[in-house]
Every structure is written in C-alpha cells, then in structure tokens.
Amino acid sequence: MSTLAAIEQYMSIYGTLVLTTLGIIGNILSILIFLSPRYRRQSSHFYLLCLALSDLCFLIINLFEDTFRNHNQVYKSHINFLDRSSSLICIFVQYARNVTRSLSSWIIVSFTIERLLVVFHPLKRAIICRRKIARFVVCILFSLSFVSNINVPFHYGIITQENSTRNDSICDIIPEHRQIYMRFAIATMTTVYLVPMCIIGLVNMLICCKLWRKSLLMENNETNIIPKERHRVFSRRHLSHITEFLSCLHISRRSSTSSSVTKQSIHGRTSSFNQYQSIGPVKNGYLSDDENRSQPLRPNSLSSLSVNYTINPKHSVTSIKTYIQSRTHRVTATLLLVSFSFLVLNTPYCVVWIANYAQSFRNDTLRSIKEITELFMLTNFCINFLLYCVSGKVFRGELICLLRCRWRELYDRNETERMARRRSRPRNEIQLNEPKLKTRSLSINPNDQLNRPSVSSIYTSRVPST
C-alpha cells in the first residue's frame, strides 16, 4: 500500500468520524437556537434553519454509509448497518442523501439572491424578507430536488462484492446500470455544485461591490457633515450655558423677592399697600392677564425653549435606523460567510471529481486525492455552526442560554422580549432620559406656579385681620 493510499484510508475513517460528529452536534444546536422566538421574524433565519436540517440529515446518512463502511473495511468491525440492510432501506437512504445535498446547495443560492435584493433595494426589505416567501421557496426547492433525483431508485441496491470470501454486501450502484448512472452523475455535479457555485460567486461579487460603494459614500458624507456637526454642538453648548446662567439669575431674583416679601409682610398694611402698588394689580392672588402679557420674556421661558430644542425626536429615529442597519449588516456578513465557505470548500472536490471523470475513475492517485477532497466537501456541512458563533453576537448569547439550560428565557416569547428590553435598557435610558433630567432642572412647570404662594396669600396668612 502506498503512502498516499494509507493517508487516504485513515483520513476517510477518523477525519470523517470527527467532522461528522462535530457537524451533527453543531447543527442540532443551530436548529434549537433558530427555533427560538427571537429568530422567527426574518426569512434569512428560516433559510438557515432549513439549511441546518438538511445538513444534519446528510451528515447522519454519511455517518452510517461512508464512515461505518470504511471502518468495517479496515478493522472488520461489522458496524456497516446500511450494507447489511434491505434494498428498500438502501434506496431510501441514497435518495435522501442526494435530495438533502441538492437542497443544501440551492438554499444557499436562495438566501444569497435574497440578500442581493436587500442590498440593492433596502427600502423594500420588509417586502422581500418575508417568511411566507421563504417557505414557498424552500418548498419549491424540495420538490425540484425530489424530482431531479428520481433515477436513484433504479440505479441503487444491495449488491455482493466481487472476490469476497465472506460474501459481504454493500449498498452501491448496480453494475448493470453504472454507465447510465455516470451520465446522471455529471448532471448531478453540474446542478448541485457547478451552477450554484457560479451563481453564488457572481452574486457575492455584486454584493461586495455594492457594500464597498456604500461605505465610500458614507465616508464622504461623514467628512462633509463633521464640521457642520461641530458647529451645531458648539452652538447648542453655548445656548445651554446662556440658559443655565439666566435660570440661575431668575432663581436668585425670585429668592430675593420672596425674602423681601416676608420682611415687608411684618411691617403691616402700609408696606403691603406700597408693595401692591409696586407690583401691580392682583387678581385672585396672581398678576392680571394684561400685566402678564406686557411683561418681557423671562429666563425660565428661554430655558423651556432650550429644553424643547434638546428633546429632538430625530435622535430616537436615528438610533432606530442605526440599529436596523447594524442588524442588517450582521445578517449580511453571516450569510456571506456561509456562501463563501460553500465556494472555498467545494471547489477542490469539484475540480478533482471532474479530473477523475475525464480519466474514467481509473487513476488510483486521482481517486485517493478525491477521497481527501471529500473531507473538504464534508466540512461544508459542518462549519456553519462555527460561522454563526463567530459572526453573530445574538447567536452566541442564545447559545449560552442553551448551554446553561435556561429554556424559559430561550423559548418563552414574553421572557425573551423582557430580557431583550432589559439588555437594551441602560443604553436607551442614557440616550433618552438625559434630556428629561435637563427639563426637570431647567424648566419651570406651570403646575409649580399654581402651588407657589402669591403675594396676597402671604400677606393674608401672616398679618392678622383687624
């Protein structure tokens, strides 16, 4: 046995076993997270849920078919349950393997095209990213995958291996139909790998070009807006300092007038009559409307104007817009990583498979290289969970809840919304409650004026009647 054949044999056993086990665990965790209420709103998460289900089915089938078969060939462990089953089970498993492999490829194509439409038409995102459309697309893809592999029941079956002393059976292609199957195999390679890879590569290139142009425009806008924003901030700070100074003057003047009123109330009716003449006509304990209309603008009115200027609803609108844009960018980054991994990991397998097909699968070296490149193809079904953890902060938080067995927080819709509000509460309160604190410190509430004692009430309460 050559060195390359030995490496291929052991990698096909242990490498496949490790990748398949990790992939099954990762896809199960992905399914549990994507079933939570927080991921039931966007269509992209539905695509990722279906992709995890399809990858999980493919990995389980690959574990029973290739991994156990290779282990049995080397160690004679007799764990190849599929090879010792009936022809009906063999056909069903091979049919499911081909359908799930095709479905996984075209699901990636679907959400990549959807992300292209979202990037080019962001205002129509609510119309494009609907789960109803995603369900319809997945149903169509499943139907097409089911129909396109209709040849599998006629080409697969349980056959007995040649030159075998133990009469070992294997679930493989029937020898009489091998030449016809190779024509279907090249069609399957084209529809499952080559065409999706071309579409994904083209669409990803368009998405990256569009995002790069947007980033350049945003940088140019920021360079133009920064001087204006600095001028606005400086003017706002200057106005706030002026209003604070005027409010302090008003408070000091009010305190001085109140102290003078208390002193004058002790002297008797004469001082109160003089005070009445100095203040003006009083009606029901307050200044008359004519006098209020003739008075100039007071510092408290300026402070109220400044406060109304600081409480700008545009701040909340811009914060919501930035939150939506950041969430869209995070989802776009995750989907781009999944599609790029599909391209990178499946390209070596496709190239080597086409080279083997050109040699009619008779070159042993190319066959050994093809077995090694199958590990890269298998990695494509296992790596998505790692990509979700790397690119998704929310996904990592949900994974922590899942590993800590906090099921109520993960699957209860009310509990999920409450935890999301509590996590985002400090930042929102800092942004939205600071103007309210300023209003309480600067503005003068009209209700406070009603509760303040007037000049006549102070006089009547402190001077006894004669």
mmCIF file of C-alpha atoms in Angstrom, residues 47-424:
data_model
loop_
_atom_site.group_PDB
_atom_site.id
_atom_site.type_symbol
_atom_site.label_atom_id
_atom_site.label_comp_id
_atom_site.label_asym_id
_atom_site.label_seq_id
_atom_site.Cartn_x
_atom_site.Cartn_y
_atom_site.Cartn_z
ATOM 1 C CA TYR A 47 -33.312 29.644 5.407
ATOM 2 C CA LEU A 48 -30.574 28.935 7.932
ATOM 3 C CA LEU A 49 -32.926 26.669 9.903
ATOM 4 C CA CYS A 50 -33.730 24.648 6.784
ATOM 5 C CA LEU A 51 -30.033 24.546 5.885
ATOM 6 C CA ALA A 52 -29.179 23.153 9.322
ATOM 7 C CA LEU A 53 -31.880 20.483 8.981
ATOM 8 C CA SER A 54 -30.646 19.481 5.530
ATOM 9 C CA ASP A 55 -27.006 19.366 6.645
ATOM 10 C CA LEU A 56 -27.940 17.311 9.706
ATOM 11 C CA CYS A 57 -29.727 14.699 7.580
ATOM 12 C CA PHE A 58 -26.797 14.500 5.155
ATOM 13 C CA LEU A 59 -24.255 14.053 7.971
ATOM 14 C CA ILE A 60 -26.263 11.305 9.673
ATOM 15 C CA ILE A 61 -26.572 9.421 6.384
ATOM 16 C CA ASN A 62 -22.874 9.911 5.657
ATOM 17 C CA LEU A 63 -22.015 8.565 9.120
ATOM 18 C CA PHE A 64 -23.916 5.316 8.531
ATOM 19 C CA GLU A 65 -22.813 4.918 4.944
ATOM 20 C CA ASP A 66 -19.200 6.011 4.443
ATOM 21 C CA THR A 67 -17.730 6.188 7.955
ATOM 22 C CA PHE A 68 -19.022 2.846 9.207
ATOM 23 C CA ARG A 69 -18.250 1.197 5.872
ATOM 24 C CA ASN A 70 -14.632 2.398 5.872
ATOM 25 C CA HIS A 71 -14.224 1.327 9.478
ATOM 26 C CA ASN A 72 -15.558 -2.125 8.641
ATOM 27 C CA GLN A 73 -13.195 -2.499 5.676
ATOM 28 C CA VAL A 74 -10.125 -1.775 7.802
ATOM 29 C CA TYR A 75 -10.998 -3.313 11.175
ATOM 30 C CA LYS A 76 -13.780 -5.779 10.235
ATOM 31 C CA SER A 77 -15.969 -4.289 12.950
ATOM 32 C CA HIS A 78 -19.292 -5.221 11.262
ATOM 33 C CA ILE A 79 -20.858 -1.861 12.042
ATOM 34 C CA ASN A 80 -21.904 -1.265 8.437
ATOM 35 C CA PHE A 81 -25.608 -1.481 9.181
ATOM 36 C CA LEU A 82 -26.657 0.050 5.872
ATOM 37 C CA ASP A 83 -24.766 -2.512 3.804
ATOM 38 C CA ARG A 84 -26.487 -5.349 5.683
ATOM 39 C CA SER A 85 -29.982 -3.887 5.370
ATOM 40 C CA SER A 86 -32.680 -4.446 2.761
ATOM 41 C CA SER A 87 -32.769 -2.957 -0.731
ATOM 42 C CA LEU A 88 -35.693 -0.698 0.174
ATOM 43 C CA ILE A 89 -33.759 0.924 3.042
ATOM 44 C CA CYS A 90 -30.697 1.266 0.819
ATOM 45 C CA ILE A 91 -32.705 3.062 -1.886
ATOM 46 C CA PHE A 92 -34.421 5.332 0.653
ATOM 47 C CA VAL A 93 -31.122 6.352 2.282
ATOM 48 C CA GLN A 94 -29.426 7.071 -1.045
ATOM 49 C CA TYR A 95 -32.444 9.039 -2.214
ATOM 50 C CA ALA A 96 -32.462 11.115 0.975
ATOM 51 C CA ARG A 97 -28.721 11.745 0.688
ATOM 52 C CA ASN A 98 -28.989 13.092 -2.864
ATOM 53 C CA VAL A 99 -32.043 15.209 -2.039
ATOM 54 C CA THR A 100 -30.507 16.810 1.067
ATOM 55 C CA ARG A 101 -27.225 17.510 -0.731
ATOM 56 C CA SER A 102 -29.031 19.261 -3.573
ATOM 57 C CA LEU A 103 -31.342 21.107 -1.192
ATOM 58 C CA SER A 104 -28.436 22.466 0.860
ATOM 59 C CA SER A 105 -26.752 23.934 -2.203
ATOM 60 C CA TRP A 106 -29.846 25.681 -3.512
ATOM 61 C CA ILE A 107 -30.868 27.027 -0.096
ATOM 62 C CA ILE A 108 -27.538 28.857 -0.023
ATOM 63 C CA VAL A 109 -28.277 30.182 -3.514
ATOM 64 C CA SER A 110 -31.725 31.352 -2.387
ATOM 65 C CA PHE A 111 -30.686 33.424 0.626
ATOM 66 C CA THR A 112 -27.707 34.806 -1.314
ATOM 67 C CA ILE A 113 -30.053 36.125 -4.014
ATOM 68 C CA GLU A 114 -32.387 37.467 -1.349
ATOM 69 C CA ARG A 115 -29.507 39.304 0.291
ATOM 70 C CA LEU A 116 -28.589 40.783 -3.088
ATOM 71 C CA LEU A 117 -32.101 42.206 -3.434
ATOM 72 C CA VAL A 118 -31.967 43.599 0.106
ATOM 73 C CA VAL A 119 -28.630 45.303 -0.504
ATOM 74 C CA PHE A 120 -29.753 46.867 -3.785
ATOM 75 C CA HIS A 121 -33.289 47.709 -2.589
ATOM 76 C CA PRO A 122 -33.066 48.383 1.174
ATOM 77 C CA LEU A 123 -36.405 50.217 1.314
ATOM 78 C CA LYS A 124 -38.212 47.069 0.150
ATOM 79 C CA ARG A 125 -36.636 44.854 2.770
ATOM 80 C CA ALA A 126 -39.939 44.294 4.578
ATOM 81 C CA ILE A 127 -41.490 43.011 1.356
ATOM 82 C CA ILE A 128 -38.551 40.863 0.269
ATOM 83 C CA CYS A 129 -37.642 39.309 3.628
ATOM 84 C CA ARG A 130 -40.944 37.648 4.459
ATOM 85 C CA ARG A 131 -41.040 34.189 5.945
ATOM 86 C CA LYS A 132 -44.003 33.309 3.766
ATOM 87 C CA ILE A 133 -41.883 33.813 0.658
ATOM 88 C CA ALA A 134 -39.029 31.826 2.242
ATOM 89 C CA ARG A 135 -41.351 28.896 2.991
ATOM 90 C CA PHE A 136 -42.639 28.938 -0.562
ATOM 91 C CA VAL A 137 -39.093 28.979 -1.988
ATOM 92 C CA VAL A 138 -37.950 26.100 0.240
ATOM 93 C CA CYS A 139 -40.991 24.015 -0.729
ATOM 94 C CA ILE A 140 -40.243 24.595 -4.425
ATOM 95 C CA LEU A 141 -36.581 23.662 -3.942
ATOM 96 C CA PHE A 142 -37.513 20.497 -2.073
ATOM 97 C CA SER A 143 -39.925 19.491 -4.828
ATOM 98 C CA LEU A 144 -37.339 20.116 -7.547
ATOM 99 C CA SER A 145 -34.695 18.173 -5.633
ATOM 100 C CA PHE A 146 -37.115 15.312 -5.133
ATOM 101 C CA VAL A 147 -37.950 15.161 -8.839
ATOM 102 C CA SER A 148 -34.402 15.626 -10.117
ATOM 103 C CA ASN A 149 -33.189 12.517 -8.219
ATOM 104 C CA ILE A 150 -35.923 10.222 -9.493
ATOM 105 C CA ASN A 151 -33.270 7.992 -11.094
ATOM 106 C CA VAL A 152 -31.837 6.855 -7.730
ATOM 107 C CA PRO A 153 -34.362 4.036 -7.055
ATOM 108 C CA PHE A 154 -33.474 2.462 -10.418
ATOM 109 C CA HIS A 155 -29.674 2.608 -10.014
ATOM 110 C CA TYR A 156 -29.014 1.668 -6.364
ATOM 111 C CA GLY A 157 -29.421 -1.578 -4.497
ATOM 112 C CA ILE A 158 -27.755 -4.185 -2.286
ATOM 113 C CA ILE A 159 -25.035 -5.973 -4.226
ATOM 114 C CA THR A 160 -22.456 -8.593 -3.299
ATOM 115 C CA GLN A 161 -18.809 -7.604 -3.564
ATOM 116 C CA GLU A 162 -16.660 -9.484 -6.088
ATOM 117 C CA ASN A 163 -13.775 -11.687 -4.898
ATOM 118 C CA SER A 164 -15.165 -11.785 -1.387
ATOM 119 C CA THR A 165 -14.785 -14.922 0.692
ATOM 120 C CA ARG A 166 -17.279 -13.757 3.310
ATOM 121 C CA ASN A 167 -19.993 -12.699 0.846
ATOM 122 C CA ASP A 168 -20.016 -9.110 2.102
ATOM 123 C CA SER A 169 -22.818 -6.959 0.732
ATOM 124 C CA ILE A 170 -22.737 -3.247 0.034
ATOM 125 C CA CYS A 171 -25.309 -0.558 -0.751
ATOM 126 C CA ASP A 172 -23.971 0.797 -4.033
ATOM 127 C CA ILE A 173 -24.716 1.315 -7.716
ATOM 128 C CA ILE A 174 -25.930 -1.764 -9.571
ATOM 129 C CA PRO A 175 -23.130 -2.820 -12.002
ATOM 130 C CA GLU A 176 -25.510 -3.149 -14.959
ATOM 131 C CA HIS A 177 -26.585 0.496 -14.605
ATOM 132 C CA ARG A 178 -23.172 2.014 -13.859
ATOM 133 C CA GLN A 179 -22.610 3.568 -17.299
ATOM 134 C CA ILE A 180 -26.085 5.087 -17.365
ATOM 135 C CA TYR A 181 -25.586 6.361 -13.831
ATOM 136 C CA MET A 182 -22.389 8.208 -14.809
ATOM 137 C CA ARG A 183 -24.409 10.380 -17.187
ATOM 138 C CA PHE A 184 -26.737 11.253 -14.347
ATOM 139 C CA ALA A 185 -23.713 11.820 -12.124
ATOM 140 C CA ILE A 186 -22.270 14.536 -14.354
ATOM 141 C CA ALA A 187 -25.711 16.162 -14.484
ATOM 142 C CA THR A 188 -25.905 15.997 -10.673
ATOM 143 C CA MET A 189 -22.431 17.513 -10.351
ATOM 144 C CA THR A 190 -23.492 20.362 -12.637
ATOM 145 C CA THR A 191 -26.790 21.111 -10.920
ATOM 146 C CA VAL A 192 -25.646 20.567 -7.326
ATOM 147 C CA TYR A 193 -22.191 22.159 -7.394
ATOM 148 C CA LEU A 194 -21.121 23.916 -10.593
ATOM 149 C CA VAL A 195 -24.224 26.031 -11.313
ATOM 150 C CA PRO A 196 -24.779 27.062 -7.643
ATOM 151 C CA MET A 197 -21.094 27.947 -7.288
ATOM 152 C CA CYS A 198 -21.214 30.187 -10.364
ATOM 153 C CA ILE A 199 -24.385 31.929 -9.156
ATOM 154 C CA ILE A 200 -23.077 32.390 -5.624
ATOM 155 C CA GLY A 201 -19.736 33.719 -6.834
ATOM 156 C CA LEU A 202 -21.378 36.270 -9.142
ATOM 157 C CA VAL A 203 -23.946 37.402 -6.569
ATOM 158 C CA ASN A 204 -21.371 37.728 -3.797
ATOM 159 C CA MET A 205 -19.200 39.847 -6.049
ATOM 160 C CA LEU A 206 -22.136 42.188 -6.740
ATOM 161 C CA ILE A 207 -22.985 42.402 -3.024
ATOM 162 C CA CYS A 208 -19.402 43.215 -2.048
ATOM 163 C CA CYS A 209 -19.147 45.898 -4.760
ATOM 164 C CA LYS A 210 -22.395 47.498 -3.599
ATOM 165 C CA LEU A 211 -21.360 47.483 0.052
ATOM 166 C CA TRP A 212 -17.967 48.937 -0.850
ATOM 167 C CA ARG A 213 -19.629 51.789 -2.746
ATOM 168 C CA LYS A 214 -21.947 52.467 0.190
ATOM 169 C CA SER A 215 -19.014 52.582 2.574
ATOM 170 C CA LEU A 216 -17.231 55.108 0.348
ATOM 171 C CA LEU A 217 -20.335 57.298 0.176
ATOM 172 C CA MET A 218 -20.770 57.157 3.939
ATOM 173 C CA GLU A 219 -17.149 58.160 4.484
ATOM 174 C CA ASN A 220 -17.546 61.131 2.129
ATOM 175 C CA ASN A 221 -20.754 62.189 3.857
ATOM 176 C CA GLU A 222 -19.142 61.924 7.276
ATOM 177 C CA THR A 223 -16.216 64.108 6.181
ATOM 178 C CA ASN A 224 -18.694 66.725 4.941
ATOM 179 C CA ILE A 225 -21.003 66.524 7.948
ATOM 180 C CA ILE A 226 -18.386 66.605 10.735
ATOM 181 C CA PRO A 227 -17.671 70.397 10.503
ATOM 182 C CA LYS A 228 -21.394 71.160 10.489
ATOM 183 C CA GLU A 229 -21.994 68.902 13.440
ATOM 184 C CA ARG A 230 -19.167 70.532 15.356
ATOM 185 C CA HIS A 231 -20.712 73.960 14.728
ATOM 186 C CA ARG A 232 -24.121 72.697 15.857
ATOM 187 C CA VAL A 233 -22.684 71.147 19.011
ATOM 188 C CA PHE A 234 -20.793 74.340 19.817
ATOM 189 C CA SER A 235 -23.911 76.484 19.304
ATOM 190 C CA ARG A 236 -26.012 74.124 21.432
ATOM 191 C CA ARG A 237 -23.458 74.186 24.245
ATOM 192 C CA HIS A 238 -23.251 77.984 24.048
ATOM 193 C CA LEU A 239 -27.050 78.282 24.187
ATOM 194 C CA SER A 240 -27.264 75.822 27.083
ATOM 195 C CA HIS A 241 -24.682 77.825 29.063
ATOM 196 C CA ILE A 242 -26.636 81.034 28.441
ATOM 197 C CA THR A 243 -29.931 79.469 29.535
ATOM 198 C CA GLU A 244 -28.349 77.991 32.670
ATOM 199 C CA PHE A 245 -26.917 81.404 33.554
ATOM 200 C CA LEU A 246 -30.276 83.111 33.004
ATOM 201 C CA SER A 247 -32.109 80.467 35.016
ATOM 202 C CA CYS A 248 -29.665 80.962 37.879
ATOM 203 C CA LEU A 249 -30.279 84.719 37.750
ATOM 204 C CA HIS A 250 -34.014 84.132 37.747
ATOM 205 C CA ILE A 251 -33.804 81.797 40.731
ATOM 206 C CA SER A 252 -31.667 84.267 42.697
ATOM 207 C CA ARG A 253 -34.023 87.139 41.857
ATOM 208 C CA ARG A 254 -37.014 85.060 42.887
ATOM 209 C CA SER A 255 -35.379 84.188 46.198
ATOM 210 C CA SER A 256 -34.536 87.845 46.841
ATOM 211 C CA THR A 257 -38.086 88.954 46.067
ATOM 212 C CA SER A 258 -39.526 86.263 48.331
ATOM 213 C CA SER A 259 -37.262 87.355 51.212
ATOM 214 C CA SER A 260 -38.224 90.984 50.679
ATOM 215 C CA VAL A 261 -41.882 89.994 50.681
ATOM 216 C CA THR A 262 -41.520 88.198 54.017
ATOM 217 C CA LYS A 263 -39.753 91.221 55.501
ATOM 218 C CA GLN A 264 -42.373 93.623 54.211
ATOM 219 C CA SER A 265 -45.244 91.493 55.492
ATOM 220 C CA ILE A 266 -44.032 92.104 59.078
ATOM 221 C CA HIS A 267 -44.349 95.911 58.809
ATOM 222 C CA GLY A 268 -48.096 95.904 58.358
ATOM 223 C CA ARG A 269 -50.691 97.114 55.940
ATOM 224 C CA THR A 270 -48.780 100.228 54.839
ATOM 225 C CA SER A 271 -45.835 98.312 53.487
ATOM 226 C CA SER A 272 -48.173 95.794 51.864
ATOM 227 C CA PHE A 273 -50.087 98.625 50.200
ATOM 228 C CA ASN A 274 -46.817 100.057 48.873
ATOM 229 C CA GLN A 275 -45.840 96.587 47.709
ATOM 230 C CA TYR A 276 -49.212 96.263 45.976
ATOM 231 C CA GLN A 277 -48.568 99.494 44.109
ATOM 232 C CA SER A 278 -45.037 98.426 43.134
ATOM 233 C CA ILE A 279 -46.109 95.006 41.847
ATOM 234 C CA GLY A 280 -49.288 95.905 40.071
ATOM 235 C CA PRO A 281 -52.890 94.795 40.136
ATOM 236 C CA VAL A 282 -53.512 91.397 41.591
ATOM 237 C CA LYS A 283 -56.478 89.226 40.776
ATOM 238 C CA ASN A 284 -57.136 86.194 42.969
ATOM 239 C CA GLY A 285 -53.621 86.162 44.290
ATOM 240 C CA TYR A 286 -51.879 86.376 40.869
ATOM 241 C CA LEU A 287 -50.922 89.056 38.398
ATOM 242 C CA SER A 288 -53.570 90.067 35.930
ATOM 243 C CA ASP A 289 -53.540 88.814 32.369
ATOM 244 C CA ASP A 290 -52.827 92.273 30.976
ATOM 245 C CA GLU A 291 -49.774 92.597 33.149
ATOM 246 C CA ASN A 292 -48.553 89.139 32.165
ATOM 247 C CA ARG A 293 -48.948 89.977 28.508
ATOM 248 C CA SER A 294 -47.000 93.224 28.868
ATOM 249 C CA GLN A 295 -44.090 91.578 30.695
ATOM 250 C CA PRO A 296 -40.992 90.752 28.630
ATOM 251 C CA LEU A 297 -39.696 87.218 28.057
ATOM 252 C CA ARG A 298 -38.280 85.733 31.248
ATOM 253 C CA PRO A 299 -35.293 83.457 31.640
ATOM 254 C CA ASN A 300 -37.478 80.478 32.522
ATOM 255 C CA SER A 301 -39.179 80.737 29.133
ATOM 256 C CA LEU A 302 -35.769 80.728 27.477
ATOM 257 C CA SER A 303 -34.815 77.658 29.413
ATOM 258 C CA SER A 304 -38.009 75.917 28.381
ATOM 259 C CA LEU A 305 -37.291 76.789 24.768
ATOM 260 C CA SER A 306 -33.809 75.396 25.055
ATOM 261 C CA VAL A 307 -35.140 72.221 26.609
ATOM 262 C CA ASN A 308 -37.654 71.805 23.834
ATOM 263 C CA TYR A 309 -34.795 72.215 21.435
ATOM 264 C CA THR A 310 -32.758 69.477 23.110
ATOM 265 C CA ILE A 311 -35.586 66.965 23.139
ATOM 266 C CA ASN A 312 -35.485 66.184 19.481
ATOM 267 C CA PRO A 313 -37.371 63.147 18.185
ATOM 268 C CA LYS A 314 -34.794 62.794 15.443
ATOM 269 C CA HIS A 315 -32.390 61.252 17.968
ATOM 270 C CA SER A 316 -34.704 58.297 18.583
ATOM 271 C CA VAL A 317 -35.406 57.896 14.864
ATOM 272 C CA THR A 318 -31.724 57.893 14.004
ATOM 273 C CA SER A 319 -30.972 55.410 16.777
ATOM 274 C CA ILE A 320 -33.642 53.070 15.403
ATOM 275 C CA LYS A 321 -32.267 53.459 11.886
ATOM 276 C CA THR A 322 -28.729 52.722 13.005
ATOM 277 C CA TYR A 323 -29.935 49.672 14.948
ATOM 278 C CA ILE A 324 -31.770 48.296 11.899
ATOM 279 C CA GLN A 325 -28.788 48.958 9.652
ATOM 280 C CA SER A 326 -26.376 47.285 12.051
ATOM 281 C CA ARG A 327 -28.646 44.250 12.358
ATOM 282 C CA THR A 328 -28.944 44.030 8.560
ATOM 283 C CA HIS A 329 -25.173 44.261 8.191
ATOM 284 C CA ARG A 330 -24.658 41.493 10.745
ATOM 285 C CA VAL A 331 -27.072 39.181 8.929
ATOM 286 C CA THR A 332 -25.438 40.043 5.601
ATOM 287 C CA ALA A 333 -21.989 39.247 6.996
ATOM 288 C CA THR A 334 -23.189 35.872 8.314
ATOM 289 C CA LEU A 335 -24.797 34.899 5.023
ATOM 290 C CA LEU A 336 -21.735 35.997 3.053
ATOM 291 C CA LEU A 337 -19.518 33.848 5.262
ATOM 292 C CA VAL A 338 -21.751 30.808 4.690
ATOM 293 C CA SER A 339 -21.797 31.304 0.915
ATOM 294 C CA PHE A 340 -18.038 31.945 0.700
ATOM 295 C CA SER A 341 -17.332 28.798 2.712
ATOM 296 C CA PHE A 342 -19.506 26.870 0.253
ATOM 297 C CA LEU A 343 -17.346 28.144 -2.610
ATOM 298 C CA VAL A 344 -13.990 27.558 -0.945
ATOM 299 C CA LEU A 345 -14.690 24.081 0.421
ATOM 300 C CA ASN A 346 -16.470 22.611 -2.618
ATOM 301 C CA THR A 347 -14.139 23.901 -5.336
ATOM 302 C CA PRO A 348 -11.319 21.336 -4.730
ATOM 303 C CA TYR A 349 -13.782 18.457 -4.696
ATOM 304 C CA CYS A 350 -15.388 19.562 -7.957
ATOM 305 C CA VAL A 351 -12.050 20.015 -9.730
ATOM 306 C CA VAL A 352 -10.721 16.617 -8.657
ATOM 307 C CA TRP A 353 -14.028 14.899 -9.444
ATOM 308 C CA ILE A 354 -14.028 16.312 -12.984
ATOM 309 C CA ALA A 355 -10.403 15.152 -13.420
ATOM 310 C CA ASN A 356 -11.424 11.645 -12.275
ATOM 311 C CA TYR A 357 -14.367 11.665 -14.640
ATOM 312 C CA ALA A 358 -12.058 12.554 -17.515
ATOM 313 C CA GLN A 359 -9.891 9.530 -16.583
ATOM 314 C CA SER A 360 -12.983 7.304 -16.169
ATOM 315 C CA PHE A 361 -12.093 6.877 -12.459
ATOM 316 C CA ARG A 362 -9.183 4.550 -13.323
ATOM 317 C CA ASN A 363 -6.304 6.604 -11.954
ATOM 318 C CA ASP A 364 -5.546 5.457 -8.411
ATOM 319 C CA THR A 365 -3.725 8.667 -7.475
ATOM 320 C CA LEU A 366 -6.642 10.832 -8.528
ATOM 321 C CA ARG A 367 -9.025 8.554 -6.696
ATOM 322 C CA SER A 368 -7.017 8.889 -3.483
ATOM 323 C CA ILE A 369 -6.919 12.682 -3.886
ATOM 324 C CA LYS A 370 -10.681 12.671 -4.451
ATOM 325 C CA GLU A 371 -11.185 10.835 -1.156
ATOM 326 C CA ILE A 372 -9.132 13.508 0.607
ATOM 327 C CA THR A 373 -11.024 16.375 -1.052
ATOM 328 C CA GLU A 374 -14.270 14.786 0.096
ATOM 329 C CA LEU A 375 -13.266 15.851 3.593
ATOM 330 C CA PHE A 376 -13.365 19.487 2.425
ATOM 331 C CA MET A 377 -16.790 18.889 0.913
ATOM 332 C CA LEU A 378 -17.917 17.295 4.174
ATOM 333 C CA THR A 379 -16.567 20.262 6.130
ATOM 334 C CA ASN A 380 -19.041 22.478 4.282
ATOM 335 C CA PHE A 381 -21.870 20.690 6.094
ATOM 336 C CA CYS A 382 -20.165 21.072 9.497
ATOM 337 C CA ILE A 383 -18.674 24.566 9.569
ATOM 338 C CA ASN A 384 -21.848 26.672 9.548
ATOM 339 C CA PHE A 385 -22.296 26.474 13.310
ATOM 340 C CA LEU A 386 -18.793 27.883 13.809
ATOM 341 C CA LEU A 387 -19.539 30.699 11.357
ATOM 342 C CA TYR A 388 -22.713 31.598 13.245
ATOM 343 C CA CYS A 389 -20.767 31.771 16.515
ATOM 344 C CA VAL A 390 -18.048 33.942 15.004
ATOM 345 C CA SER A 391 -20.289 36.452 13.223
ATOM 346 C CA GLY A 392 -23.413 36.563 15.416
ATOM 347 C CA LYS A 393 -23.393 38.216 18.842
ATOM 348 C CA VAL A 394 -27.061 37.371 19.406
ATOM 349 C CA PHE A 395 -26.401 33.765 18.377
ATOM 350 C CA ARG A 396 -23.645 33.491 20.980
ATOM 351 C CA GLY A 397 -25.979 34.856 23.638
ATOM 352 C CA GLU A 398 -28.680 32.341 22.734
ATOM 353 C CA LEU A 399 -26.088 29.562 22.730
ATOM 354 C CA ILE A 400 -25.032 30.498 26.273
ATOM 355 C CA CYS A 401 -28.665 30.351 27.386
ATOM 356 C CA LEU A 402 -28.998 26.942 25.724
ATOM 357 C CA LEU A 403 -25.851 25.533 27.317
ATOM 358 C CA ARG A 404 -26.934 26.842 30.734
ATOM 359 C CA CYS A 405 -30.320 25.123 30.275
ATOM 360 C CA ARG A 406 -32.294 28.366 30.588
ATOM 361 C CA TRP A 407 -35.110 27.072 28.408
ATOM 362 C CA ARG A 408 -37.690 29.588 29.572
ATOM 363 C CA GLU A 409 -35.523 32.518 28.617
ATOM 364 C CA LEU A 410 -34.801 30.927 25.223
ATOM 365 C CA TYR A 411 -38.246 29.755 24.114
ATOM 366 C CA ASP A 412 -40.755 31.863 26.048
ATOM 367 C CA ARG A 413 -41.693 34.805 23.822
ATOM 368 C CA ASN A 414 -42.602 37.120 26.712
ATOM 369 C CA GLU A 415 -39.467 36.203 28.618
ATOM 370 C CA THR A 416 -37.343 36.749 25.522
ATOM 371 C CA GLU A 417 -38.799 40.198 24.899
ATOM 372 C CA ARG A 418 -38.367 41.122 28.561
ATOM 373 C CA MET A 419 -34.719 40.069 28.559
ATOM 374 C CA ALA A 420 -34.108 41.936 25.317
ATOM 375 C CA ARG A 421 -35.615 45.099 26.812
ATOM 376 C CA ARG A 422 -33.545 44.696 29.958
ATOM 377 C CA ARG A 423 -30.345 44.232 27.961
ATOM 378 C CA SER A 424 -31.003 47.292 25.814
#
